[in-house]
Coordinates of C-alpha atoms in Angstrom, one line a residue:
Chain A
M15 CA -22.3 26.7 8.0
W16 CA -19.9 25.5 10.7
V17 CA -19.5 22.1 8.7
Y18 CA -17.9 24.3 5.9
A19 CA -15.6 25.8 8.4
V20 CA -14.2 22.7 9.8
L21 CA -13.9 21.1 6.5
L22 CA -12.0 24.1 5.3
I23 CA -9.5 24.0 8.0
G24 CA -9.1 20.4 7.3
L25 CA -8.3 21.0 3.7
V26 CA -5.7 23.8 4.6
L27 CA -4.2 21.3 7.0
L28 CA -4.0 18.6 4.2
V29 CA -3.0 20.7 1.4
G30 CA -0.8 23.1 3.3
P31 CA 2.2 20.9 3.4
F32 CA 2.0 20.2 -0.4
L33 CA 2.0 24.2 -0.8
W34 CA 4.8 24.6 1.8
M35 CA 6.7 22.0 -0.3
V36 CA 6.6 23.7 -3.5
A37 CA 7.3 27.2 -2.1
S38 CA 10.3 26.0 -0.3
S39 CA 11.8 24.2 -3.5
V40 CA 12.2 27.7 -4.9
K41 CA 13.8 29.4 -2.1
T42 CA 17.4 30.1 -1.6
S43 CA 19.2 28.5 1.3
A44 CA 19.4 31.6 3.1
E45 CA 15.8 32.0 3.2
L46 CA 15.1 28.5 3.9
H47 CA 16.9 29.0 7.2
H48 CA 15.3 32.2 8.2
V49 CA 13.3 32.6 11.4
P50 CA 10.4 33.3 11.4
P51 CA 9.8 31.6 8.0
T52 CA 8.5 33.6 4.9
W53 CA 5.4 32.1 3.2
I54 CA 5.9 33.5 -0.3
P55 CA 9.5 33.2 -1.6
Q56 CA 11.3 36.5 -1.6
T57 CA 13.8 35.7 -4.1
F58 CA 12.5 32.8 -6.5
T59 CA 15.2 30.4 -7.8
L60 CA 15.3 27.2 -9.6
D61 CA 18.8 26.5 -8.3
N62 CA 17.5 23.5 -5.9
Y63 CA 16.2 21.8 -9.2
T64 CA 19.1 22.6 -11.3
T65 CA 21.4 20.9 -8.6
I66 CA 19.5 17.6 -8.0
F67 CA 19.3 17.3 -11.8
T68 CA 22.8 18.1 -12.7
K69 CA 24.8 17.0 -9.6
L70 CA 22.6 14.5 -8.0
N71 CA 21.6 12.0 -11.1
F72 CA 18.0 12.8 -10.5
P73 CA 17.3 12.0 -14.3
Q74 CA 18.6 8.5 -13.6
Y75 CA 16.3 7.9 -10.6
F76 CA 13.3 9.3 -12.6
V77 CA 13.9 7.1 -15.5
N78 CA 14.4 4.1 -13.1
S79 CA 11.0 4.7 -11.5
V80 CA 9.5 5.0 -15.1
I81 CA 11.0 1.9 -16.3
V82 CA 9.8 -0.1 -13.2
A83 CA 6.5 1.2 -13.0
T84 CA 5.7 0.8 -16.7
I85 CA 6.7 -2.8 -16.7
V86 CA 5.1 -3.7 -13.6
V87 CA 1.8 -1.9 -14.6
A88 CA 1.9 -3.8 -17.9
S89 CA 2.7 -7.3 -16.7
N90 CA 0.1 -7.0 -14.0
L91 CA -2.6 -5.8 -16.7
L92 CA -1.9 -8.7 -18.8
F93 CA -1.2 -11.7 -16.4
C94 CA -3.9 -10.6 -14.0
S95 CA -6.7 -10.3 -16.6
M96 CA -5.6 -13.7 -18.3
I97 CA -5.6 -15.6 -14.8
G98 CA -8.8 -13.8 -13.9
Y99 CA -10.4 -15.0 -17.0
A100 CA -9.2 -18.7 -16.4
L101 CA -10.7 -18.6 -13.0
A102 CA -13.8 -16.8 -13.8
K103 CA -14.8 -18.7 -17.0
L104 CA -12.6 -21.9 -17.6
R105 CA -13.3 -25.1 -15.7
F106 CA -10.2 -27.1 -14.7
R107 CA -9.0 -29.1 -11.7
G108 CA -7.0 -27.1 -9.0
K109 CA -8.8 -24.1 -10.1
S110 CA -10.2 -23.1 -6.6
A111 CA -6.9 -24.4 -5.0
V112 CA -5.1 -21.6 -7.2
F113 CA -7.7 -18.8 -6.2
L114 CA -7.3 -19.8 -2.5
I115 CA -3.5 -19.8 -2.4
V116 CA -3.4 -16.3 -4.5
L117 CA -6.1 -14.9 -2.1
A118 CA -4.2 -16.1 1.2
T119 CA -1.1 -14.1 0.3
I120 CA -2.9 -10.8 0.2
M121 CA -2.7 -10.7 4.0
V122 CA 1.0 -11.7 4.2
P123 CA 3.1 -8.8 4.9
Q124 CA 6.0 -7.6 2.8
T125 CA 8.2 -7.9 5.8
V126 CA 7.7 -11.8 6.0
Y127 CA 9.2 -12.6 2.6
L128 CA 12.0 -9.9 2.4
V129 CA 14.9 -11.9 3.7
P130 CA 14.3 -15.1 1.5
L131 CA 13.5 -13.0 -1.5
F132 CA 16.9 -11.2 -1.2
V133 CA 18.5 -14.6 -0.9
L134 CA 16.9 -15.8 -4.0
M135 CA 17.7 -12.7 -5.9
S136 CA 21.3 -12.9 -4.7
N137 CA 21.6 -16.3 -5.9
L138 CA 20.0 -15.4 -9.3
G139 CA 22.4 -12.4 -9.8
F140 CA 19.4 -9.9 -9.8
V141 CA 20.7 -7.8 -6.9
N142 CA 20.9 -4.1 -8.1
S143 CA 19.1 -4.8 -11.4
Y144 CA 15.8 -3.9 -13.0
A145 CA 14.9 -7.6 -12.8
G146 CA 15.3 -7.4 -9.1
L147 CA 13.2 -4.3 -8.7
I148 CA 10.4 -5.6 -11.1
L149 CA 9.7 -9.4 -10.6
P150 CA 8.6 -9.4 -7.1
F151 CA 5.7 -6.9 -8.0
A152 CA 5.2 -8.3 -11.8
A153 CA 2.3 -10.4 -10.5
Q154 CA 0.2 -9.2 -7.7
A155 CA -2.6 -11.2 -6.0
F156 CA -4.7 -8.2 -5.5
G157 CA -5.2 -7.8 -9.4
V158 CA -6.3 -11.4 -9.7
F159 CA -9.0 -10.7 -7.3
L160 CA -10.3 -7.7 -9.0
M161 CA -10.2 -9.2 -12.5
R162 CA -11.8 -12.4 -11.5
Q163 CA -14.8 -10.3 -10.0
F164 CA -15.4 -8.3 -13.2
I165 CA -15.0 -11.2 -15.7
Q166 CA -17.5 -13.2 -13.6
G167 CA -20.0 -10.7 -14.6
I168 CA -19.7 -11.0 -18.3
P169 CA -22.3 -13.0 -19.5
D170 CA -21.5 -16.5 -20.7
E171 CA -23.8 -16.4 -23.8
L172 CA -21.3 -13.6 -25.3
L173 CA -18.4 -16.1 -24.9
E174 CA -20.3 -19.2 -26.2
A175 CA -21.6 -17.0 -29.2
A176 CA -17.8 -16.3 -30.2
R177 CA -16.8 -19.9 -29.6
M178 CA -19.8 -20.9 -32.0
D179 CA -18.2 -18.9 -34.8
G180 CA -15.2 -21.0 -34.2
A181 CA -12.9 -18.7 -31.9
G182 CA -10.3 -20.2 -30.0
E183 CA -10.1 -19.4 -26.3
F184 CA -7.3 -16.9 -26.8
T185 CA -9.2 -15.2 -29.6
V186 CA -12.4 -15.1 -27.2
F187 CA -10.2 -13.6 -24.6
R188 CA -8.6 -10.9 -26.6
R189 CA -11.5 -10.1 -28.9
V190 CA -14.5 -10.4 -26.3
V191 CA -13.4 -10.3 -22.9
L192 CA -10.7 -7.6 -23.0
P193 CA -12.6 -4.9 -24.6
L194 CA -15.2 -5.1 -21.7
L195 CA -12.4 -4.7 -19.3
G196 CA -11.8 -1.0 -19.9
A197 CA -12.9 0.2 -16.5
P198 CA -11.4 -2.5 -14.2
L199 CA -8.1 -2.4 -16.1
A200 CA -8.0 1.4 -15.7
T201 CA -8.5 0.9 -12.0
L202 CA -5.8 -1.8 -11.7
G203 CA -3.4 0.1 -13.8
I204 CA -3.7 3.3 -11.8
L205 CA -3.5 1.6 -8.4
T206 CA -0.5 -0.7 -9.6
F207 CA 1.2 2.5 -10.9
L208 CA 0.7 4.3 -7.6
G209 CA 1.8 1.2 -5.6
S210 CA 5.1 0.9 -7.8
W211 CA 5.8 4.5 -8.0
N212 CA 5.5 5.0 -4.0
N213 CA 7.1 1.7 -3.4
F214 CA 10.0 2.0 -0.8
L215 CA 11.1 -1.0 1.4
W216 CA 12.0 -3.2 -1.5
P217 CA 13.9 -1.0 -3.8
L218 CA 15.9 0.1 -0.7
I219 CA 16.9 -3.4 -0.2
I220 CA 17.4 -4.5 -3.7
A221 CA 19.1 -1.1 -5.3
T222 CA 22.7 -1.4 -3.8
S223 CA 24.1 1.4 -6.0
D224 CA 23.2 4.8 -6.9
S225 CA 22.5 3.9 -10.6
M226 CA 19.6 1.7 -9.6
Y227 CA 17.9 3.9 -7.1
T228 CA 14.4 4.9 -7.8
L229 CA 13.2 8.1 -6.7
P230 CA 11.6 7.4 -3.2
V231 CA 15.0 5.4 -2.3
A232 CA 17.0 8.6 -3.5
V233 CA 15.0 11.1 -1.6
A234 CA 15.1 9.1 1.5
T235 CA 18.9 8.3 1.2
F236 CA 19.7 11.9 0.7
S237 CA 17.5 13.1 3.6
I238 CA 19.3 10.9 6.5
G239 CA 22.5 10.0 7.3
Q240 CA 25.9 11.9 7.7
N241 CA 25.8 13.4 4.2
A242 CA 22.2 14.7 4.3
I243 CA 21.6 17.6 1.8
D244 CA 19.7 20.5 2.5
Y245 CA 16.0 20.9 2.7
G246 CA 15.7 23.2 -0.4
M247 CA 17.0 20.2 -2.5
L248 CA 15.0 17.7 -0.4
M249 CA 11.9 19.8 -1.3
A250 CA 12.7 20.0 -4.9
G251 CA 13.2 16.1 -5.1
S252 CA 9.9 15.7 -3.2
V253 CA 8.3 17.8 -6.1
V254 CA 9.8 15.5 -8.6
L255 CA 8.7 12.6 -6.8
I256 CA 5.1 13.4 -6.1
A257 CA 4.0 15.6 -9.1
P258 CA 3.6 12.6 -11.5
V259 CA 1.3 10.8 -9.2
L260 CA -0.6 13.9 -8.2
L261 CA -1.1 14.4 -12.0
V262 CA -2.4 11.0 -12.7
F263 CA -4.7 11.1 -9.5
L264 CA -6.1 14.6 -10.6
L265 CA -6.8 13.2 -14.1
L266 CA -8.3 9.8 -13.2
Q267 CA -9.3 10.2 -9.6
R268 CA -12.7 8.7 -10.3
F269 CA -11.3 5.2 -11.1
V270 CA -8.7 5.5 -8.1
Q271 CA -11.7 6.2 -5.5
Q272 CA -14.1 3.8 -7.2
G273 CA -11.4 1.0 -7.2
I274 CA -10.9 1.6 -3.4
A275 CA -14.7 2.0 -2.4
T276 CA -15.3 -1.4 -4.4
T277 CA -12.5 -3.5 -3.3
G278 CA -11.7 -2.2 0.2
L279 CA -8.2 -3.0 -0.1
K280 CA -5.2 -1.1 -0.3
G281 CA -4.1 -0.3 3.3
Chain B
M27 CA -22.2 -51.9 -14.5
S28 CA -23.9 -49.0 -12.8
A29 CA -26.6 -46.9 -14.4
Q30 CA -24.5 -44.2 -15.2
Q31 CA -21.6 -46.5 -16.9
A32 CA -24.5 -48.1 -18.8
L33 CA -25.8 -44.7 -19.9
V34 CA -22.2 -43.5 -21.1
A35 CA -21.6 -47.0 -22.8
S36 CA -24.8 -46.5 -24.8
V37 CA -23.7 -43.2 -26.3
P38 CA -20.3 -44.4 -27.3
R39 CA -19.5 -41.4 -29.6
A40 CA -20.5 -38.5 -27.1
R41 CA -17.9 -39.6 -24.5
P42 CA -14.7 -39.2 -26.4
A43 CA -15.8 -35.7 -27.8
A44 CA -16.6 -34.6 -24.4
R45 CA -13.5 -35.8 -22.8
R46 CA -11.3 -33.9 -25.3
G47 CA -13.2 -30.8 -24.6
W48 CA -12.6 -31.1 -20.9
L49 CA -9.0 -31.8 -21.4
K50 CA -8.7 -28.9 -23.9
E51 CA -10.4 -26.5 -21.5
A52 CA -8.2 -27.6 -18.4
L53 CA -5.0 -27.0 -20.5
T54 CA -6.4 -23.7 -21.6
G55 CA -7.0 -22.8 -18.1
W56 CA -3.4 -23.7 -16.9
A57 CA -2.0 -21.9 -20.1
F58 CA -3.9 -18.7 -19.2
S59 CA -2.7 -18.9 -15.5
A60 CA 0.9 -20.0 -16.1
P61 CA 2.4 -16.5 -16.7
F62 CA 1.2 -15.2 -13.5
L63 CA 1.4 -18.3 -11.3
L64 CA 5.3 -18.8 -12.5
I65 CA 6.1 -15.1 -11.3
F66 CA 3.9 -15.5 -8.3
L67 CA 5.1 -18.8 -7.1
A68 CA 8.8 -17.9 -7.5
F69 CA 9.0 -14.6 -6.2
L70 CA 6.1 -14.4 -3.7
A71 CA 4.7 -18.0 -2.5
L72 CA 8.2 -19.5 -2.3
P73 CA 9.9 -17.0 -0.3
I74 CA 6.8 -16.9 2.1
L75 CA 7.5 -20.6 2.7
A76 CA 11.1 -20.1 2.8
S77 CA 10.9 -17.6 5.2
A78 CA 9.3 -20.0 7.8
I79 CA 12.3 -22.5 7.3
L80 CA 14.6 -19.5 7.3
S81 CA 13.4 -18.8 10.9
F82 CA 14.4 -21.9 12.4
T83 CA 18.1 -21.7 11.1
D84 CA 21.0 -19.6 12.1
F85 CA 21.3 -18.1 8.7
S86 CA 23.6 -15.1 8.2
L87 CA 25.8 -13.1 6.1
G88 CA 28.4 -16.1 5.4
N89 CA 25.4 -18.3 4.2
L90 CA 24.1 -16.0 1.5
V91 CA 26.3 -17.8 -1.4
D92 CA 25.3 -21.3 -0.2
P93 CA 22.1 -21.0 1.6
F94 CA 22.1 -24.8 2.7
S95 CA 25.2 -24.4 4.8
A96 CA 23.2 -22.8 7.5
H97 CA 22.2 -24.8 10.6
F98 CA 18.8 -25.7 12.0
I99 CA 18.5 -24.3 15.6
G100 CA 14.9 -25.3 16.3
L101 CA 13.0 -22.6 18.0
G102 CA 16.2 -20.6 19.2
N103 CA 15.4 -17.6 17.3
Y104 CA 11.9 -17.5 18.6
A105 CA 13.1 -17.9 22.3
R106 CA 15.7 -15.3 21.6
L107 CA 13.1 -12.8 20.8
L108 CA 11.3 -13.2 24.0
H109 CA 14.7 -11.9 25.8
D110 CA 15.6 -9.3 23.3
P111 CA 14.8 -6.2 25.0
N112 CA 15.0 -4.1 21.5
F113 CA 12.2 -6.5 20.1
L114 CA 10.1 -6.0 23.0
Q115 CA 10.6 -2.0 22.8
A116 CA 9.8 -2.6 19.0
A117 CA 6.8 -4.6 19.9
L118 CA 5.6 -1.8 22.2
T119 CA 6.1 0.9 19.8
T120 CA 4.3 -1.1 17.0
T121 CA 1.4 -1.5 19.5
I122 CA 1.2 2.3 20.2
F123 CA 1.4 3.1 16.4
V124 CA -1.6 0.5 15.7
V125 CA -3.9 1.4 18.5
F126 CA -3.7 5.3 18.3
G127 CA -3.3 5.2 14.5
T128 CA -6.1 2.9 13.9
V129 CA -8.5 4.5 16.3
L130 CA -7.9 8.1 15.1
N131 CA -7.8 6.9 11.6
L132 CA -11.2 5.6 11.8
A133 CA -12.7 8.4 13.8
V134 CA -11.2 11.3 11.5
G135 CA -12.3 9.4 8.3
L136 CA -15.7 8.8 9.6
A137 CA -16.1 12.3 10.6
A138 CA -14.9 13.4 7.2
A139 CA -17.3 11.2 5.5
V140 CA -20.4 12.1 7.4
A141 CA -19.6 15.8 7.1
L142 CA -19.1 15.2 3.4
N143 CA -22.1 13.3 2.8
R144 CA -24.8 15.1 4.7
G145 CA -23.4 18.5 5.8
I146 CA -22.7 20.0 2.6
S147 CA -23.6 19.6 -1.1
R148 CA -21.5 22.1 -2.8
F149 CA -17.8 21.7 -3.3
R150 CA -18.0 18.2 -2.2
A151 CA -15.8 16.9 -5.1
V152 CA -13.0 19.6 -4.3
F153 CA -12.9 18.2 -0.5
R154 CA -12.9 14.7 -1.5
V155 CA -10.2 15.2 -3.9
G156 CA -8.1 17.4 -1.6
Y157 CA -8.5 15.0 1.3
Y158 CA -7.4 12.0 -0.7
L159 CA -4.2 13.8 -2.0
P160 CA -2.1 12.4 0.8
V161 CA -3.2 8.8 0.1
V162 CA -1.8 8.7 -3.2
S163 CA 1.4 10.7 -2.5
S164 CA 4.9 8.9 -1.7
I165 CA 5.1 8.3 2.1
V166 CA 8.8 9.0 1.7
A167 CA 8.2 12.5 0.2
I168 CA 5.6 13.5 2.9
A169 CA 7.7 12.2 5.7
V170 CA 10.5 14.4 4.3
I171 CA 8.3 17.3 4.2
W172 CA 7.0 16.7 7.6
R173 CA 10.4 16.6 9.0
F174 CA 11.1 19.9 7.5
L175 CA 7.7 21.5 9.1
F176 CA 8.8 20.0 12.5
N177 CA 12.3 21.0 12.4
T178 CA 13.5 22.4 15.6
D179 CA 15.4 25.6 14.3
F180 CA 13.7 26.5 11.1
G181 CA 10.6 24.4 10.7
L182 CA 7.3 26.0 10.0
V183 CA 5.5 25.0 13.1
N184 CA 8.3 26.4 15.4
G185 CA 8.3 29.3 13.0
L186 CA 4.6 30.0 13.8
L187 CA 4.9 29.4 17.5
H188 CA 7.8 31.9 17.3
T189 CA 5.7 34.7 16.1
F190 CA 3.5 34.1 19.1
G191 CA 6.4 34.3 21.5
I192 CA 6.7 30.7 22.1
A193 CA 9.6 28.8 22.1
G194 CA 9.0 25.5 20.2
P195 CA 10.3 22.2 21.6
D196 CA 12.5 19.7 19.8
W197 CA 9.7 17.8 18.3
L198 CA 11.6 14.8 16.9
G199 CA 14.3 14.7 19.6
N200 CA 11.9 14.0 22.3
P201 CA 10.6 10.2 22.3
T202 CA 6.9 11.1 23.3
L203 CA 6.5 13.9 21.0
A204 CA 8.2 12.0 18.3
V205 CA 5.8 9.1 18.5
G206 CA 2.9 11.4 18.6
I207 CA 4.0 13.0 15.3
I208 CA 4.4 9.8 13.5
V209 CA 0.9 8.7 14.7
A210 CA -0.3 11.9 13.3
L211 CA 1.6 11.5 10.0
M212 CA 0.2 8.0 9.6
V213 CA -3.4 9.2 10.3
W214 CA -2.8 12.6 8.1
R215 CA -1.7 10.4 5.3
N216 CA -4.2 7.5 5.5
F217 CA -7.7 8.8 6.9
G218 CA -8.7 9.6 3.1
N219 CA -8.7 5.9 2.4
A220 CA -11.2 5.3 5.2
M221 CA -13.2 8.4 4.2
I222 CA -13.7 7.0 1.0
I223 CA -15.0 3.7 2.1
F224 CA -17.2 5.1 4.7
L225 CA -18.7 7.5 2.0
A226 CA -19.6 4.3 -0.1
G227 CA -21.0 2.8 3.2
L228 CA -23.1 6.0 3.9
Q229 CA -24.5 6.0 0.5
G230 CA -25.8 2.2 1.1
I231 CA -28.0 3.5 4.0
P232 CA -31.7 4.0 2.8
N233 CA -32.8 7.6 3.2
D234 CA -36.5 6.3 4.6
L235 CA -34.5 5.5 7.8
Y236 CA -33.5 9.1 8.4
E237 CA -36.9 10.6 7.3
A238 CA -38.7 8.1 9.5
A239 CA -36.5 9.3 12.5
R240 CA -36.8 13.0 11.6
I241 CA -40.8 12.4 11.7
D242 CA -40.2 11.0 15.2
G243 CA -38.3 14.1 16.3
A244 CA -34.7 12.9 16.4
N245 CA -32.0 15.3 16.2
R246 CA -28.8 14.9 14.2
W247 CA -26.7 13.4 17.0
Q248 CA -29.6 10.9 17.7
E249 CA -29.7 10.0 14.0
F250 CA -26.2 9.3 13.9
R251 CA -26.1 7.1 17.0
S252 CA -29.2 5.2 16.2
I253 CA -29.0 5.0 12.5
T254 CA -25.9 5.8 10.7
L255 CA -23.3 4.0 13.2
P256 CA -25.4 0.7 13.5
M257 CA -25.6 0.8 9.6
L258 CA -22.0 1.3 9.1
K259 CA -21.1 -1.6 11.3
P260 CA -19.8 -3.9 8.5
T261 CA -17.8 -0.9 6.9
T262 CA -16.3 -0.1 10.2
L263 CA -15.0 -3.7 11.0
L264 CA -13.6 -4.2 7.4
L265 CA -11.8 -0.8 7.9
T266 CA -10.4 -1.8 11.2
V267 CA -9.1 -5.0 9.8
V268 CA -7.5 -3.3 6.8
T269 CA -6.1 -0.3 8.9
T270 CA -4.7 -2.6 11.6
I271 CA -3.0 -4.7 9.1
G272 CA -1.6 -1.6 7.4
F273 CA -0.1 0.0 10.7
L274 CA 1.2 -3.2 12.1
Q275 CA 3.6 -3.0 9.0
V276 CA 4.5 0.8 9.3
F277 CA 8.1 1.3 8.3
E278 CA 8.6 4.5 5.9
E279 CA 7.2 7.1 8.5
P280 CA 9.6 6.3 11.3
F281 CA 12.4 5.3 8.8
V282 CA 12.5 8.7 7.2
M283 CA 11.2 10.8 10.3
T284 CA 13.6 9.6 13.1
Q285 CA 15.3 6.4 12.0
G286 CA 13.7 4.8 14.9
G287 CA 15.2 7.1 17.4
P288 CA 15.2 8.8 20.0
L289 CA 16.5 5.8 22.2
N290 CA 14.8 3.3 19.6
K291 CA 11.5 4.7 20.9
T292 CA 10.0 5.1 17.5
R293 CA 11.3 1.9 15.9
P294 CA 8.4 -0.4 14.8
I295 CA 9.1 -4.2 14.4
S296 CA 9.2 -4.0 10.5
M297 CA 12.2 -1.5 10.8
Y298 CA 13.9 -3.9 13.4
V299 CA 13.4 -6.9 10.9
Y300 CA 15.1 -4.8 8.1
Q301 CA 17.9 -3.7 10.6
Q302 CA 18.7 -7.3 11.7
G303 CA 18.1 -8.8 8.3
F304 CA 20.2 -6.1 5.8
N305 CA 22.3 -4.1 8.3
F306 CA 23.3 -6.8 10.8
F307 CA 22.6 -9.7 8.3
H308 CA 21.3 -12.0 10.8
Q309 CA 18.7 -13.3 8.3
G310 CA 17.4 -16.2 10.4
Y311 CA 16.7 -14.1 13.3
A312 CA 15.0 -11.5 11.1
S313 CA 12.9 -14.2 9.6
A314 CA 11.6 -15.4 13.1
M315 CA 10.6 -11.7 14.1
A316 CA 9.0 -11.4 10.4
Y317 CA 7.0 -14.5 11.0
T318 CA 6.1 -13.6 14.8
L319 CA 4.5 -10.3 13.4
F320 CA 2.8 -12.3 10.6
V321 CA 1.1 -14.7 13.2
V322 CA 0.2 -11.7 15.1
I323 CA -1.3 -10.2 12.1
A324 CA -3.3 -13.3 11.1
A325 CA -4.5 -13.7 14.8
V326 CA -6.0 -10.1 15.1
T327 CA -7.6 -10.5 11.4
L328 CA -9.0 -13.6 12.6
I329 CA -10.4 -12.3 15.9
Q330 CA -11.7 -9.3 13.9
F331 CA -13.4 -11.4 11.5
R332 CA -14.9 -13.6 14.2
L333 CA -16.4 -10.2 15.7
L334 CA -17.7 -9.3 12.3
R335 CA -19.5 -12.6 11.8
S336 CA -20.9 -12.6 15.3
D337 CA -22.0 -9.0 15.5
T338 CA -23.9 -8.8 11.9

């Protein structure tokens, strides 16, 4: 019985801050600064949300985050499954070298390539652009690893049968392999979405003006520095930032947790 | 003429056909790999290599337009690191984050996994999901929430202390407390990951072992010590590697919570790299620091995998 008690305390400590965030986002400024704090808002107000959406340009940040995440997810699903197919089922020279190089970079921390990547982007004119936000994440090594593992499990006979019928490699890939990749593609898609939506350090560097901020950059920027905005608006911004991923996670948590458990990746 | 060549020569028609098939397959292989490789090489592999070169130069703001106008200064940046008190402080801070963070992260993750796996049968899904919520949430948002909770004047924590008549401390203004809170935040956010991987590991332990132990009269603690822990060794080592690598790179938590203060005591290496590279525009120096971090990560990983191999 004590196990339940300890687990329940743990759950309160973990979910509590989220509830506190939601409660605080609908309080008035006066109530936020009240000592001792109130749990349930005395006067319910949506002012914080109205302000961040009308005066602070949150619609733009939200759209930026959606655009970046959508393209990053789509390109990873397509490109990783393609190279995964090549590495798993096609014979060509240099194949193992390609796989080794891709694998080796999984361990390289982002900090290592931030500076040259920025130099490269600034010479390409991609600073403060969608291209700059998207390209470094459009082809991620982790996805290659995941896709190759799953595609190796597909029986060769299945592919041979299609080739006998005269199908070219691209048709084999599109008609035979892709339809069998439902679960791994869902896993990769969700993990990539979460990674992109929550990504902070690179967008902080490459988005140099307000119009290119993604949600995490906007929330962080408004929370620190001389012009820090108040906690009511910050909590509303945090709700806007967290709500979509919580929704995705609650609907599809089976894929997320399976993906983590099978790959052991994702620090 | 060798036997093989003789064999090939004896079937003249088969060979060109097979060769064409081989070439076609190779071209298809490269064609399928090309879209990924082009982006990957240009925006990941190339910058990783370039960073090594950059770290031997005096690259700074003025060289941004013409990267080739920077000068090679050999190991100058690396020598400077050893005498930079700010870097040494950042290295110390990173070490504290990694050591305390990793140990606590694994301990809490394992405890939660064991409790969920054997302690309870009902509501397991609820706890699994609840404990995992922070892992998928944005660290930036969570750090902002935590900063509010630990706000000295009107934060929830001091508010609760106030109702018990205790005057709460200035949590994030005190270097020691601030380091502690950042470690707690790292563990709070990440232990769900360790929990999920431990749960998968626990499910791989055959039940017969526990039944045999129970027949021998072992209690819960003895079962844990002599069955669960040894069987989880590979999982634990994998998690140690992954967690260490993750925490060596910690950035968001201190950046949003304290901006590295007070007295730069909460500034890890990655934040100092960011500041040198993008606030002070000493890109060469920042690259040397980043590569030093990378070498440490590689070394730590290698050592941990050695341990993994010799122990299992």
